[in-house]
Amino acid sequence: MGIVIKTPEEIEKMRVACRLGAEALDYITPFVKPGVTTEELDRLCHAYMVDAQGAIPAPLNYAPPGHTPFPKSICTSLNHQICHGIPDARALKKGDIVNIDVTVIKDGFHGDTSRMFLVGAPSILAKRLCDVAFECMWLGIRAVRPGGHLGDIGAVIQKHAEGNGYSIVREFCGHGVGRGFHEEPQVLHYGRAGSGPELKPGMIFTIEPMVNAGRADIRMLPDGWTVVTRDHSLSAQWEHTVLVTETGCEVLTVSDGSPPCPF
Ligand code: MF3
Ligand code: CO
Ligand code: CO
């Protein structure tokens, strides 16, 4: 299939789907408090997407080869969980950090975005990890421009994470997104500047670095989805969907509640 260059009509539909994804995160933000279960967050997001947005939660029953269908509508990855955490009956407590990853399908197109939430007062360490992961995502976004290369993104992300004493997860990456949830290319969050395919206007992909406070090694839980740090260190992730434009890059997963670029 190769990397899809989106038409102006497809780009407009992606703008809509991506904005809805960001707005679903805005919607859930006030509910992310000590005592709420991740299952309740899932139920609220599902109802909002379906009833208020007229959208489909893409994770629900998503079953790529080698996976059982994902049982919920959002991913909630808590503390040492890296990604693809399954909402459950456990309540959030003060000091937790949780990534909420939403993907909505609207008019056939996917909007994919995630944010970190600090529950109650975070530890200095947890806050710093979340901040550095956020900076990593934005450094990657700032590296996006036509004529640049996919490897430029991974290189700046890896440098910033490792420069702060953290590590980058290798097994999961950003991805092209559009009519498909996971399209080409793979957007690695590590690597060498100038490597990989050239970036061209009309490409749309996610940047979603997973940054571990400890070692990069991962483990898969027996549920077949939840990915955790092997050393049980904390992990943080942020995700935006971006469009390569004629002059640079447009972040599509934006809403009133999106935390602004830190630079
Ligand atoms: N939203 C995730 C991503 O950023 C994918 C989740 S797949 C699921 O690519 F099945 F776990 F939901
Ligand atoms: Co994604
Ligand atoms: Co996502």
mmCIF file of N, CA and C in Angstrom, residues 35-169:
data_model
loop_
_atom_site.group_PDB
_atom_site.id
_atom_site.type_symbol
_atom_site.label_atom_id
_atom_site.label_comp_id
_atom_site.label_asym_id
_atom_site.label_seq_id
_atom_site.Cartn_x
_atom_site.Cartn_y
_atom_site.Cartn_z
ATOM 1 N N GLY A 35 -10.436 7.967 42.993
ATOM 2 C CA GLY A 35 -11.685 7.259 43.264
ATOM 3 C C GLY A 35 -12.407 6.774 42.024
ATOM 4 N N VAL A 36 -12.165 7.409 40.882
ATOM 5 C CA VAL A 36 -12.861 6.968 39.666
ATOM 6 C C VAL A 36 -12.171 5.715 39.135
ATOM 7 N N THR A 37 -12.948 4.771 38.618
ATOM 8 C CA THR A 37 -12.331 3.586 38.017
ATOM 9 C C THR A 37 -12.073 3.849 36.540
ATOM 10 N N THR A 38 -11.099 3.141 35.986
ATOM 11 C CA THR A 38 -10.821 3.340 34.564
ATOM 12 C C THR A 38 -11.981 2.799 33.716
ATOM 13 N N GLU A 39 -12.708 1.825 34.249
ATOM 14 C CA GLU A 39 -13.912 1.331 33.571
ATOM 15 C C GLU A 39 -14.971 2.427 33.437
ATOM 16 N N GLU A 40 -15.089 3.251 34.491
ATOM 17 C CA GLU A 40 -16.046 4.358 34.451
ATOM 18 C C GLU A 40 -15.608 5.395 33.404
ATOM 19 N N LEU A 41 -14.310 5.680 33.344
ATOM 20 C CA LEU A 41 -13.796 6.601 32.323
ATOM 21 C C LEU A 41 -14.098 6.064 30.927
ATOM 22 N N ASP A 42 -13.949 4.755 30.767
ATOM 23 C CA ASP A 42 -14.244 4.109 29.481
ATOM 24 C C ASP A 42 -15.721 4.260 29.121
ATOM 25 N N ARG A 43 -16.585 4.026 30.119
ATOM 26 C CA ARG A 43 -18.027 4.110 29.876
ATOM 27 C C ARG A 43 -18.414 5.537 29.475
ATOM 28 N N LEU A 44 -17.855 6.520 30.183
ATOM 29 C CA LEU A 44 -18.158 7.923 29.889
ATOM 30 C C LEU A 44 -17.673 8.308 28.487
ATOM 31 N N CYS A 45 -16.448 7.934 28.165
ATOM 32 C CA CYS A 45 -15.902 8.259 26.833
ATOM 33 C C CYS A 45 -16.726 7.591 25.741
ATOM 34 N N HIS A 46 -17.070 6.326 25.960
ATOM 35 C CA HIS A 46 -17.847 5.605 24.945
ATOM 36 C C HIS A 46 -19.164 6.334 24.670
ATOM 37 N N ALA A 47 -19.869 6.686 25.750
ATOM 38 C CA ALA A 47 -21.167 7.351 25.589
ATOM 39 C C ALA A 47 -21.004 8.705 24.888
ATOM 40 N N TYR A 48 -19.951 9.443 25.264
ATOM 41 C CA TYR A 48 -19.722 10.758 24.655
ATOM 42 C C TYR A 48 -19.448 10.628 23.156
ATOM 43 N N MET A 49 -18.570 9.697 22.803
ATOM 44 C CA MET A 49 -18.229 9.522 21.381
ATOM 45 C C MET A 49 -19.450 9.110 20.561
ATOM 46 N N VAL A 50 -20.183 8.151 21.077
ATOM 47 C CA VAL A 50 -21.301 7.597 20.311
ATOM 48 C C VAL A 50 -22.481 8.569 20.302
ATOM 49 N N ASP A 51 -22.858 9.071 21.475
ATOM 50 C CA ASP A 51 -24.092 9.870 21.579
ATOM 51 C C ASP A 51 -23.877 11.340 21.225
ATOM 52 N N ALA A 52 -22.804 11.963 21.752
ATOM 53 C CA ALA A 52 -22.603 13.398 21.514
ATOM 54 C C ALA A 52 -21.880 13.648 20.192
ATOM 55 N N GLN A 53 -20.940 12.790 19.837
ATOM 56 C CA GLN A 53 -20.110 13.054 18.650
ATOM 57 C C GLN A 53 -20.576 12.297 17.405
ATOM 58 N N GLY A 54 -21.444 11.320 17.583
ATOM 59 C CA GLY A 54 -21.829 10.493 16.442
ATOM 60 C C GLY A 54 -20.632 9.788 15.835
ATOM 61 N N ALA A 55 -19.713 9.372 16.707
ATOM 62 C CA ALA A 55 -18.460 8.752 16.255
ATOM 63 C C ALA A 55 -18.357 7.334 16.804
ATOM 64 N N ILE A 56 -17.406 6.582 16.256
ATOM 65 C CA ILE A 56 -17.191 5.191 16.679
ATOM 66 C C ILE A 56 -15.859 5.122 17.422
ATOM 67 N N PRO A 57 -15.828 4.535 18.623
ATOM 68 C CA PRO A 57 -14.537 4.322 19.292
ATOM 69 C C PRO A 57 -13.770 3.193 18.610
ATOM 70 N N ALA A 58 -12.646 3.541 17.984
ATOM 71 C CA ALA A 58 -11.918 2.562 17.156
ATOM 72 C C ALA A 58 -11.353 1.370 17.936
ATOM 73 N N PRO A 59 -10.909 1.555 19.201
ATOM 74 C CA PRO A 59 -10.317 0.400 19.897
ATOM 75 C C PRO A 59 -11.293 -0.750 20.145
ATOM 76 N N LEU A 60 -12.576 -0.461 20.331
ATOM 77 C CA LEU A 60 -13.536 -1.491 20.729
ATOM 78 C C LEU A 60 -13.583 -2.599 19.672
ATOM 79 N N ASN A 61 -13.202 -3.797 20.087
ATOM 80 C CA ASN A 61 -13.162 -4.981 19.214
ATOM 81 C C ASN A 61 -12.080 -4.912 18.138
ATOM 82 N N TYR A 62 -11.177 -3.961 18.269
ATOM 83 C CA TYR A 62 -10.047 -3.896 17.327
ATOM 84 C C TYR A 62 -9.203 -5.156 17.503
ATOM 85 N N ALA A 63 -8.928 -5.844 16.402
ATOM 86 C CA ALA A 63 -8.241 -7.145 16.496
ATOM 87 C C ALA A 63 -7.218 -7.313 15.380
ATOM 88 N N PRO A 64 -6.069 -6.647 15.513
ATOM 89 C CA PRO A 64 -5.018 -6.872 14.513
ATOM 90 C C PRO A 64 -4.514 -8.312 14.612
ATOM 91 N N PRO A 65 -3.858 -8.808 13.551
ATOM 92 C CA PRO A 65 -3.390 -10.200 13.540
ATOM 93 C C PRO A 65 -2.614 -10.546 14.820
ATOM 94 N N GLY A 66 -2.925 -11.694 15.403
ATOM 95 C CA GLY A 66 -2.215 -12.146 16.599
ATOM 96 C C GLY A 66 -2.772 -11.586 17.890
ATOM 97 N N HIS A 67 -3.855 -10.808 17.808
ATOM 98 C CA HIS A 67 -4.452 -10.235 19.017
ATOM 99 C C HIS A 67 -5.898 -10.686 19.154
ATOM 100 N N THR A 68 -6.324 -10.851 20.421
ATOM 101 C CA THR A 68 -7.750 -11.001 20.682
ATOM 102 C C THR A 68 -8.380 -9.618 20.546
ATOM 103 N N PRO A 69 -9.684 -9.528 20.273
ATOM 104 C CA PRO A 69 -10.310 -8.209 20.126
ATOM 105 C C PRO A 69 -10.132 -7.375 21.394
ATOM 106 N N PHE A 70 -9.777 -6.093 21.228
ATOM 107 C CA PHE A 70 -9.639 -5.211 22.394
ATOM 108 C C PHE A 70 -11.037 -4.996 22.985
ATOM 109 N N PRO A 71 -11.194 -5.203 24.312
ATOM 110 C CA PRO A 71 -12.540 -5.263 24.882
ATOM 111 C C PRO A 71 -13.176 -3.924 25.244
ATOM 112 N N LYS A 72 -12.437 -2.828 25.165
ATOM 113 C CA LYS A 72 -12.969 -1.547 25.637
ATOM 114 C C LYS A 72 -12.844 -0.476 24.555
ATOM 115 N N SER A 73 -13.347 0.731 24.869
ATOM 116 C CA SER A 73 -13.417 1.803 23.874
ATOM 117 C C SER A 73 -12.248 2.776 23.931
ATOM 118 N N ILE A 74 -11.499 2.758 25.041
ATOM 119 C CA ILE A 74 -10.311 3.604 25.174
ATOM 120 C C ILE A 74 -9.200 2.757 25.807
ATOM 121 N N CYS A 75 -7.972 3.248 25.741
ATOM 122 C CA CYS A 75 -6.878 2.615 26.474
ATOM 123 C C CYS A 75 -6.539 3.491 27.672
ATOM 124 N N THR A 76 -6.354 2.850 28.827
ATOM 125 C CA THR A 76 -5.939 3.570 30.041
ATOM 126 C C THR A 76 -4.697 2.871 30.583
ATOM 127 N N SER A 77 -3.569 3.550 30.526
ATOM 128 C CA SER A 77 -2.297 2.924 30.914
ATOM 129 C C SER A 77 -1.747 3.635 32.138
ATOM 130 N N LEU A 78 -1.703 2.880 33.227
ATOM 131 C CA LEU A 78 -1.470 3.421 34.559
ATOM 132 C C LEU A 78 -0.034 3.162 35.027
ATOM 133 N N ASN A 79 0.637 4.229 35.474
ATOM 134 C CA ASN A 79 1.941 4.103 36.138
ATOM 135 C C ASN A 79 2.974 3.322 35.298
ATOM 136 N N HIS A 80 3.261 2.054 35.663
ATOM 137 C CA HIS A 80 4.292 1.329 34.911
ATOM 138 C C HIS A 80 3.733 0.670 33.655
ATOM 139 N N GLN A 81 2.445 0.866 33.399
ATOM 140 C CA GLN A 81 1.888 0.393 32.128
ATOM 141 C C GLN A 81 2.299 1.383 31.035
ATOM 142 N N ILE A 82 2.812 0.859 29.939
ATOM 143 C CA ILE A 82 3.343 1.709 28.872
ATOM 144 C C ILE A 82 2.235 2.133 27.916
ATOM 145 N N CYS A 83 1.444 1.162 27.460
ATOM 146 C CA CYS A 83 0.378 1.456 26.494
ATOM 147 C C CYS A 83 -0.598 0.295 26.435
ATOM 148 N N HIS A 84 -1.762 0.565 25.810
ATOM 149 C CA HIS A 84 -2.796 -0.445 25.552
ATOM 150 C C HIS A 84 -3.348 -1.063 26.836
ATOM 151 N N GLY A 85 -3.313 -0.303 27.932
ATOM 152 C CA GLY A 85 -3.939 -0.778 29.157
ATOM 153 C C GLY A 85 -5.454 -0.885 28.977
ATOM 154 N N ILE A 86 -6.028 -1.924 29.570
ATOM 155 C CA ILE A 86 -7.470 -2.175 29.438
ATOM 156 C C ILE A 86 -8.184 -1.606 30.656
ATOM 157 N N PRO A 87 -9.159 -0.711 30.451
ATOM 158 C CA PRO A 87 -9.901 -0.173 31.586
ATOM 159 C C PRO A 87 -10.495 -1.302 32.434
ATOM 160 N N ASP A 88 -10.426 -1.128 33.766
ATOM 161 C CA ASP A 88 -10.940 -2.168 34.665
ATOM 162 C C ASP A 88 -11.549 -1.528 35.914
ATOM 163 N N ALA A 89 -11.852 -2.350 36.907
ATOM 164 C CA ALA A 89 -12.623 -1.904 38.068
ATOM 165 C C ALA A 89 -11.766 -1.232 39.137
ATOM 166 N N ARG A 90 -10.480 -1.103 38.880
ATOM 167 C CA ARG A 90 -9.606 -0.465 39.862
ATOM 168 C C ARG A 90 -9.815 1.047 39.879
ATOM 169 N N ALA A 91 -9.795 1.631 41.071
ATOM 170 C CA ALA A 91 -9.970 3.084 41.191
ATOM 171 C C ALA A 91 -8.618 3.781 41.116
ATOM 172 N N LEU A 92 -8.610 4.955 40.482
ATOM 173 C CA LEU A 92 -7.401 5.785 40.487
ATOM 174 C C LEU A 92 -7.177 6.310 41.892
ATOM 175 N N LYS A 93 -5.877 6.486 42.234
ATOM 176 C CA LYS A 93 -5.586 7.058 43.545
ATOM 177 C C LYS A 93 -4.571 8.191 43.397
ATOM 178 N N LYS A 94 -4.538 9.021 44.435
ATOM 179 C CA LYS A 94 -3.619 10.163 44.455
ATOM 180 C C LYS A 94 -2.203 9.730 44.102
ATOM 181 N N GLY A 95 -1.569 10.466 43.230
ATOM 182 C CA GLY A 95 -0.188 10.151 42.881
ATOM 183 C C GLY A 95 -0.038 9.272 41.650
ATOM 184 N N ASP A 96 -1.161 8.657 41.195
ATOM 185 C CA ASP A 96 -1.091 7.871 39.957
ATOM 186 C C ASP A 96 -0.837 8.786 38.764
ATOM 187 N N ILE A 97 -0.195 8.237 37.746
ATOM 188 C CA ILE A 97 -0.214 8.891 36.437
ATOM 189 C C ILE A 97 -0.875 7.925 35.468
ATOM 190 N N VAL A 98 -1.709 8.479 34.588
ATOM 191 C CA VAL A 98 -2.437 7.604 33.666
ATOM 192 C C VAL A 98 -2.471 8.237 32.283
ATOM 193 N N ASN A 99 -2.194 7.419 31.282
ATOM 194 C CA ASN A 99 -2.366 7.849 29.897
ATOM 195 C C ASN A 99 -3.747 7.408 29.422
ATOM 196 N N ILE A 100 -4.476 8.354 28.853
ATOM 197 C CA ILE A 100 -5.751 8.009 28.216
ATOM 198 C C ILE A 100 -5.580 8.217 26.722
ATOM 199 N N ASP A 101 -5.791 7.130 25.977
ATOM 200 C CA ASP A 101 -5.585 7.133 24.528
ATOM 201 C C ASP A 101 -6.927 6.880 23.863
ATOM 202 N N VAL A 102 -7.373 7.862 23.062
ATOM 203 C CA VAL A 102 -8.651 7.719 22.380
ATOM 204 C C VAL A 102 -8.425 7.739 20.867
ATOM 205 N N THR A 103 -9.212 6.958 20.180
ATOM 206 C CA THR A 103 -9.237 7.029 18.719
ATOM 207 C C THR A 103 -10.692 6.968 18.296
ATOM 208 N N VAL A 104 -11.143 8.023 17.606
ATOM 209 C CA VAL A 104 -12.525 8.032 17.124
ATOM 210 C C VAL A 104 -12.518 7.843 15.608
ATOM 211 N N ILE A 105 -13.550 7.176 15.133
ATOM 212 C CA ILE A 105 -13.766 7.084 13.683
ATOM 213 C C ILE A 105 -14.965 7.958 13.350
ATOM 214 N N LYS A 106 -14.747 8.944 12.476
ATOM 215 C CA LYS A 106 -15.845 9.814 12.041
ATOM 216 C C LYS A 106 -15.814 9.868 10.520
ATOM 217 N N ASP A 107 -16.949 9.542 9.911
ATOM 218 C CA ASP A 107 -17.038 9.599 8.455
ATOM 219 C C ASP A 107 -15.935 8.750 7.797
ATOM 220 N N GLY A 108 -15.585 7.649 8.460
ATOM 221 C CA GLY A 108 -14.617 6.714 7.890
ATOM 222 C C GLY A 108 -13.161 7.008 8.193
ATOM 223 N N PHE A 109 -12.884 8.099 8.919
ATOM 224 C CA PHE A 109 -11.492 8.482 9.200
ATOM 225 C C PHE A 109 -11.191 8.471 10.697
ATOM 226 N N HIS A 110 -9.928 8.123 11.020
ATOM 227 C CA HIS A 110 -9.497 7.930 12.413
ATOM 228 C C HIS A 110 -8.783 9.163 12.958
ATOM 229 N N GLY A 111 -9.155 9.580 14.154
ATOM 230 C CA GLY A 111 -8.427 10.622 14.890
ATOM 231 C C GLY A 111 -7.859 9.992 16.156
ATOM 232 N N ASP A 112 -6.545 10.022 16.301
ATOM 233 C CA ASP A 112 -5.843 9.239 17.339
ATOM 234 C C ASP A 112 -5.010 10.183 18.204
ATOM 235 N N THR A 113 -5.290 10.223 19.506
ATOM 236 C CA THR A 113 -4.550 11.148 20.383
ATOM 237 C C THR A 113 -4.578 10.664 21.823
ATOM 238 N N SER A 114 -3.539 10.986 22.569
ATOM 239 C CA SER A 114 -3.531 10.622 23.988
ATOM 240 C C SER A 114 -2.830 11.696 24.812
ATOM 241 N N ARG A 115 -3.191 11.734 26.077
ATOM 242 C CA ARG A 115 -2.558 12.667 27.022
ATOM 243 C C ARG A 115 -2.262 11.932 28.324
ATOM 244 N N MET A 116 -1.333 12.488 29.097
ATOM 245 C CA MET A 116 -1.091 12.017 30.458
ATOM 246 C C MET A 116 -1.940 12.826 31.427
ATOM 247 N N PHE A 117 -2.411 12.161 32.461
ATOM 248 C CA PHE A 117 -3.155 12.815 33.539
ATOM 249 C C PHE A 117 -2.472 12.497 34.866
ATOM 250 N N LEU A 118 -2.275 13.543 35.664
ATOM 251 C CA LEU A 118 -1.683 13.383 36.991
ATOM 252 C C LEU A 118 -2.848 13.383 37.970
ATOM 253 N N VAL A 119 -2.986 12.303 38.715
ATOM 254 C CA VAL A 119 -4.130 12.150 39.615
ATOM 255 C C VAL A 119 -3.748 12.680 40.991
ATOM 256 N N GLY A 120 -4.462 13.726 41.452
ATOM 257 C CA GLY A 120 -4.075 14.351 42.715
ATOM 258 C C GLY A 120 -2.710 14.999 42.538
ATOM 259 N N ALA A 121 -1.973 15.117 43.631
ATOM 260 C CA ALA A 121 -0.645 15.746 43.554
ATOM 261 C C ALA A 121 0.379 14.694 43.141
ATOM 262 N N PRO A 122 1.072 14.918 42.021
ATOM 263 C CA PRO A 122 2.049 13.932 41.560
ATOM 264 C C PRO A 122 3.371 14.071 42.307
ATOM 265 N N SER A 123 4.157 13.018 42.304
ATOM 266 C CA SER A 123 5.527 13.134 42.808
ATOM 267 C C SER A 123 6.318 13.986 41.818
ATOM 268 N N ILE A 124 7.382 14.606 42.311
ATOM 269 C CA ILE A 124 8.247 15.421 41.445
ATOM 270 C C ILE A 124 8.741 14.569 40.276
ATOM 271 N N LEU A 125 9.101 13.320 40.586
ATOM 272 C CA LEU A 125 9.634 12.425 39.556
ATOM 273 C C LEU A 125 8.607 12.117 38.468
ATOM 274 N N ALA A 126 7.380 11.826 38.896
ATOM 275 C CA ALA A 126 6.331 11.490 37.927
ATOM 276 C C ALA A 126 6.027 12.702 37.049
ATOM 277 N N LYS A 127 5.976 13.883 37.662
ATOM 278 C CA LYS A 127 5.689 15.111 36.911
ATOM 279 C C LYS A 127 6.784 15.364 35.880
ATOM 280 N N ARG A 128 8.033 15.181 36.313
ATOM 281 C CA ARG A 128 9.146 15.430 35.406
ATOM 282 C C ARG A 128 9.121 14.452 34.224
ATOM 283 N N LEU A 129 8.814 13.184 34.507
ATOM 284 C CA LEU A 129 8.722 12.191 33.421
ATOM 285 C C LEU A 129 7.645 12.595 32.416
ATOM 286 N N CYS A 130 6.472 12.994 32.913
ATOM 287 C CA CYS A 130 5.381 13.397 32.016
ATOM 288 C C CYS A 130 5.772 14.628 31.207
ATOM 289 N N ASP A 131 6.447 15.578 31.847
ATOM 290 C CA ASP A 131 6.885 16.795 31.151
ATOM 291 C C ASP A 131 7.895 16.470 30.052
ATOM 292 N N VAL A 132 8.860 15.614 30.378
ATOM 293 C CA VAL A 132 9.885 15.282 29.376
ATOM 294 C C VAL A 132 9.241 14.523 28.202
ATOM 295 N N ALA A 133 8.296 13.626 28.498
ATOM 296 C CA ALA A 133 7.626 12.897 27.416
ATOM 297 C C ALA A 133 6.842 13.870 26.527
ATOM 298 N N PHE A 134 6.230 14.882 27.145
ATOM 299 C CA PHE A 134 5.483 15.901 26.385
ATOM 300 C C PHE A 134 6.438 16.703 25.495
ATOM 301 N N GLU A 135 7.568 17.082 26.060
ATOM 302 C CA GLU A 135 8.585 17.797 25.265
ATOM 303 C C GLU A 135 9.091 16.922 24.119
ATOM 304 N N CYS A 136 9.265 15.629 24.386
ATOM 305 C CA CYS A 136 9.707 14.706 23.331
ATOM 306 C C CYS A 136 8.719 14.726 22.166
ATOM 307 N N MET A 137 7.420 14.623 22.485
ATOM 308 C CA MET A 137 6.422 14.634 21.414
ATOM 309 C C MET A 137 6.521 15.926 20.614
ATOM 310 N N TRP A 138 6.638 17.051 21.304
ATOM 311 C CA TRP A 138 6.646 18.345 20.601
ATOM 312 C C TRP A 138 7.930 18.570 19.825
ATOM 313 N N LEU A 139 9.047 18.070 20.329
ATOM 314 C CA LEU A 139 10.288 18.154 19.548
ATOM 315 C C LEU A 139 10.123 17.352 18.257
ATOM 316 N N GLY A 140 9.489 16.189 18.362
ATOM 317 C CA GLY A 140 9.209 15.382 17.165
ATOM 318 C C GLY A 140 8.315 16.132 16.197
ATOM 319 N N ILE A 141 7.272 16.754 16.711
ATOM 320 C CA ILE A 141 6.347 17.509 15.855
ATOM 321 C C ILE A 141 7.096 18.639 15.142
ATOM 322 N N ARG A 142 7.963 19.309 15.882
ATOM 323 C CA ARG A 142 8.700 20.434 15.278
ATOM 324 C C ARG A 142 9.688 19.994 14.201
ATOM 325 N N ALA A 143 10.023 18.701 14.181
ATOM 326 C CA ALA A 143 10.942 18.192 13.161
ATOM 327 C C ALA A 143 10.209 17.842 11.859
ATOM 328 N N VAL A 144 8.881 17.963 11.861
ATOM 329 C CA VAL A 144 8.098 17.565 10.686
ATOM 330 C C VAL A 144 8.048 18.711 9.674
ATOM 331 N N ARG A 145 8.576 18.465 8.476
ATOM 332 C CA ARG A 145 8.508 19.455 7.392
ATOM 333 C C ARG A 145 8.742 18.731 6.074
ATOM 334 N N PRO A 146 8.152 19.236 4.977
ATOM 335 C CA PRO A 146 8.355 18.574 3.687
ATOM 336 C C PRO A 146 9.834 18.619 3.326
ATOM 337 N N GLY A 147 10.329 17.531 2.790
ATOM 338 C CA GLY A 147 11.753 17.459 2.453
ATOM 339 C C GLY A 147 12.589 16.885 3.589
ATOM 340 N N GLY A 148 12.032 16.917 4.791
ATOM 341 C CA GLY A 148 12.704 16.255 5.911
ATOM 342 C C GLY A 148 12.514 14.749 5.813
ATOM 343 N N HIS A 149 13.035 14.043 6.796
ATOM 344 C CA HIS A 149 12.926 12.580 6.786
ATOM 345 C C HIS A 149 12.301 12.088 8.079
ATOM 346 N N LEU A 150 11.676 10.923 7.961
ATOM 347 C CA LEU A 150 11.019 10.333 9.130
ATOM 348 C C LEU A 150 12.006 10.172 10.285
ATOM 349 N N GLY A 151 13.242 9.829 9.965
ATOM 350 C CA GLY A 151 14.259 9.619 11.000
ATOM 351 C C GLY A 151 14.577 10.877 11.791
ATOM 352 N N ASP A 152 14.294 12.053 11.240
ATOM 353 C CA ASP A 152 14.550 13.312 11.957
ATOM 354 C C ASP A 152 13.717 13.363 13.243
ATOM 355 N N ILE A 153 12.513 12.786 13.159
ATOM 356 C CA ILE A 153 11.584 12.817 14.290
ATOM 357 C C ILE A 153 12.122 11.953 15.434
ATOM 358 N N GLY A 154 12.439 10.705 15.088
ATOM 359 C CA GLY A 154 12.950 9.785 16.105
ATOM 360 C C GLY A 154 14.239 10.276 16.744
ATOM 361 N N ALA A 155 15.082 10.885 15.923
ATOM 362 C CA ALA A 155 16.391 11.320 16.433
ATOM 363 C C ALA A 155 16.247 12.368 17.538
ATOM 364 N N VAL A 156 15.409 13.375 17.325
ATOM 365 C CA VAL A 156 15.274 14.430 18.353
ATOM 366 C C VAL A 156 14.579 13.899 19.601
ATOM 367 N N ILE A 157 13.630 12.980 19.395
ATOM 368 C CA ILE A 157 12.912 12.402 20.537
ATOM 369 C C ILE A 157 13.862 11.574 21.401
ATOM 370 N N GLN A 158 14.624 10.713 20.753
ATOM 371 C CA GLN A 158 15.564 9.859 21.492
ATOM 372 C C GLN A 158 16.588 10.698 22.249
ATOM 373 N N LYS A 159 17.096 11.735 21.599
ATOM 374 C CA LYS A 159 18.127 12.574 22.211
ATOM 375 C C LYS A 159 17.591 13.226 23.489
ATOM 376 N N HIS A 160 16.370 13.744 23.414
ATOM 377 C CA HIS A 160 15.806 14.445 24.571
ATOM 378 C C HIS A 160 15.504 13.477 25.716
ATOM 379 N N ALA A 161 14.930 12.318 25.390
ATOM 380 C CA ALA A 161 14.602 11.344 26.443
ATOM 381 C C ALA A 161 15.881 10.841 27.118
ATOM 382 N N GLU A 162 16.818 10.419 26.314
ATOM 383 C CA GLU A 162 18.043 9.840 26.883
ATOM 384 C C GLU A 162 18.883 10.915 27.561
ATOM 385 N N GLY A 163 18.840 12.134 27.046
ATOM 386 C CA GLY A 163 19.562 13.246 27.667
ATOM 387 C C GLY A 163 19.061 13.545 29.076
ATOM 388 N N ASN A 164 17.803 13.157 29.335
ATOM 389 C CA ASN A 164 17.239 13.341 30.669
ATOM 390 C C ASN A 164 17.316 12.068 31.513
ATOM 391 N N GLY A 165 18.053 11.080 31.029
ATOM 392 C CA GLY A 165 18.245 9.856 31.802
ATOM 393 C C GLY A 165 17.117 8.850 31.645
ATOM 394 N N TYR A 166 16.241 9.066 30.667
ATOM 395 C CA TYR A 166 15.118 8.160 30.434
ATOM 396 C C TYR A 166 15.396 7.288 29.214
ATOM 397 N N SER A 167 14.477 6.345 28.942
ATOM 398 C CA SER A 167 14.659 5.483 27.771
ATOM 399 C C SER A 167 13.398 5.472 26.920
ATOM 400 N N ILE A 168 13.584 5.134 25.654
ATOM 401 C CA ILE A 168 12.499 5.112 24.668
ATOM 402 C C ILE A 168 12.115 3.669 24.358
ATOM 403 N N VAL A 169 10.838 3.374 24.410
ATOM 404 C CA VAL A 169 10.329 2.045 24.058
ATOM 405 C C VAL A 169 10.511 1.826 22.554
#
